Amino acid sequence: KQEVTQIPAALSVPEGENLVLNCSFTDSAIYNLQWFRQDPGKGLTSLLLIQSSQREQTSGRLNASLDKSSGRSTLYIAASQPGDSATYLCAVREGGATNKLIFGTGTLLAVQP
Amino acid sequence: GAGVSQTPSNKVTEKGKYVELRCDPISGHTALYWYRQSLGQGPEFLIYFQGTGAADDSGLPNDRFFAVRPEGSVSTLKIQRTERGDSAVYLCASSLRDFTDTQYFGPGTRLTVL
């Protein structure tokens, strides 16, 4: 059974700092991996999607990497801003026909001004 | 519409009652998903529709939970004989086709069973 773990569970950094969020998964037979952002009381916003054949994806100040063989992904946020404060979730999509996502429990990020 | 919408945004009910939660996906999206998110946890998959049919309902916790998508667009998640443990945020997502596509999530319905 696929399990997704995110470390740390919570992180507080001063504004301007670069930071890394970690995601690990137990079964490397994934189709893709996706990073989401969730703001309090709101749904999820997709940030980056990495296909299993890719090593990384970049969008603005965000860079996500994927090492499928070791079951790891990282989300790098450059020059953090208070507006980046949110919960960050990673999710893997298992292979096969179901297309369902298996989520981690998230990292709660607070960027202090 | 511009995004996935869900109604109601909040639902409070009493133990044993029946509830329906509605999801309007992005227009033209053929795939639709329901997830449940308990406090402090990541979303947990419930069911996936491809068009009108449930392609995978393996995440439904028991037979009190049922979902339909009769015309391949709007979906309704139905919960019978609600229990306090059903309290959670129910999230709906849609994607254009399946496999390679990003899932876009709605804001969720917060269900509280008293």
Coordinates of C-alpha atoms in Angstrom, one line a residue, chain B residues 38-111:
Chain B
S38 CA -10.1 15.2 8.2
L39 CA -8.5 17.8 10.4
G40 CA -4.7 17.7 10.2
Q41 CA -4.7 15.1 7.5
G42 CA -4.2 15.1 3.7
P43 CA -7.2 14.4 1.5
E44 CA -8.2 10.8 1.2
F45 CA -9.6 9.4 -2.1
L46 CA -13.2 8.3 -2.1
I47 CA -14.4 7.8 -5.7
Y48 CA -13.4 8.6 -9.3
F49 CA -15.9 9.2 -12.2
Q50 CA -15.0 8.9 -15.9
G51 CA -18.0 10.5 -17.6
T52 CA -21.2 9.1 -16.0
G53 CA -19.6 5.9 -14.6
A54 CA -17.7 5.3 -11.4
A55 CA -14.4 4.0 -12.6
D56 CA -13.1 3.5 -9.1
D57 CA -15.1 3.6 -5.9
S58 CA -12.6 1.7 -3.7
G59 CA -12.2 4.6 -1.4
L60 CA -15.8 4.8 -0.2
P61 CA -15.7 3.8 3.5
N62 CA -18.9 1.8 3.6
D63 CA -22.3 1.4 2.0
R64 CA -23.7 4.5 3.6
F65 CA -21.7 6.5 1.1
F66 CA -22.9 6.7 -2.5
A67 CA -22.1 9.1 -5.4
V68 CA -23.7 9.8 -8.8
R69 CA -22.9 11.7 -11.9
P70 CA -26.0 11.0 -14.1
E71 CA -25.2 13.4 -17.0
G72 CA -21.4 13.3 -16.8
S73 CA -21.1 16.8 -15.3
V74 CA -22.5 17.6 -11.9
S75 CA -21.9 15.0 -9.2
T76 CA -23.7 14.4 -5.9
L77 CA -22.1 12.6 -2.9
K78 CA -24.8 11.1 -0.7
I79 CA -24.3 10.0 2.9
Q80 CA -27.0 8.0 4.7
R81 CA -27.4 7.6 8.4
T82 CA -24.6 10.1 9.1
E83 CA -22.2 9.4 12.0
R84 CA -20.0 11.8 14.0
G85 CA -17.0 10.2 12.4
D86 CA -18.2 11.4 9.0
S87 CA -17.4 15.0 10.0
A88 CA -14.7 16.3 7.6
V89 CA -14.2 18.5 4.6
Y90 CA -15.3 16.9 1.4
L91 CA -13.4 18.0 -1.6
C92 CA -14.2 17.6 -5.2
A93 CA -11.8 17.8 -8.1
S94 CA -12.0 17.5 -11.9
S95 CA -9.5 17.0 -14.7
L96 CA -9.8 17.3 -18.5
R97 CA -9.4 13.6 -19.3
D98 CA -7.5 11.4 -16.8
F99 CA -4.0 10.0 -16.5
T100 CA -1.8 12.9 -17.6
D101 CA -3.9 15.8 -16.4
T102 CA -3.8 18.1 -13.4
Q103 CA -6.6 17.8 -10.9
Y104 CA -8.3 21.1 -10.1
F105 CA -10.0 21.2 -6.7
G106 CA -13.0 23.0 -5.4
P107 CA -13.2 24.8 -2.0
G108 CA -14.8 21.9 -0.3
T109 CA -17.9 21.3 1.8
R110 CA -17.3 21.3 5.6
L111 CA -19.6 18.6 7.0

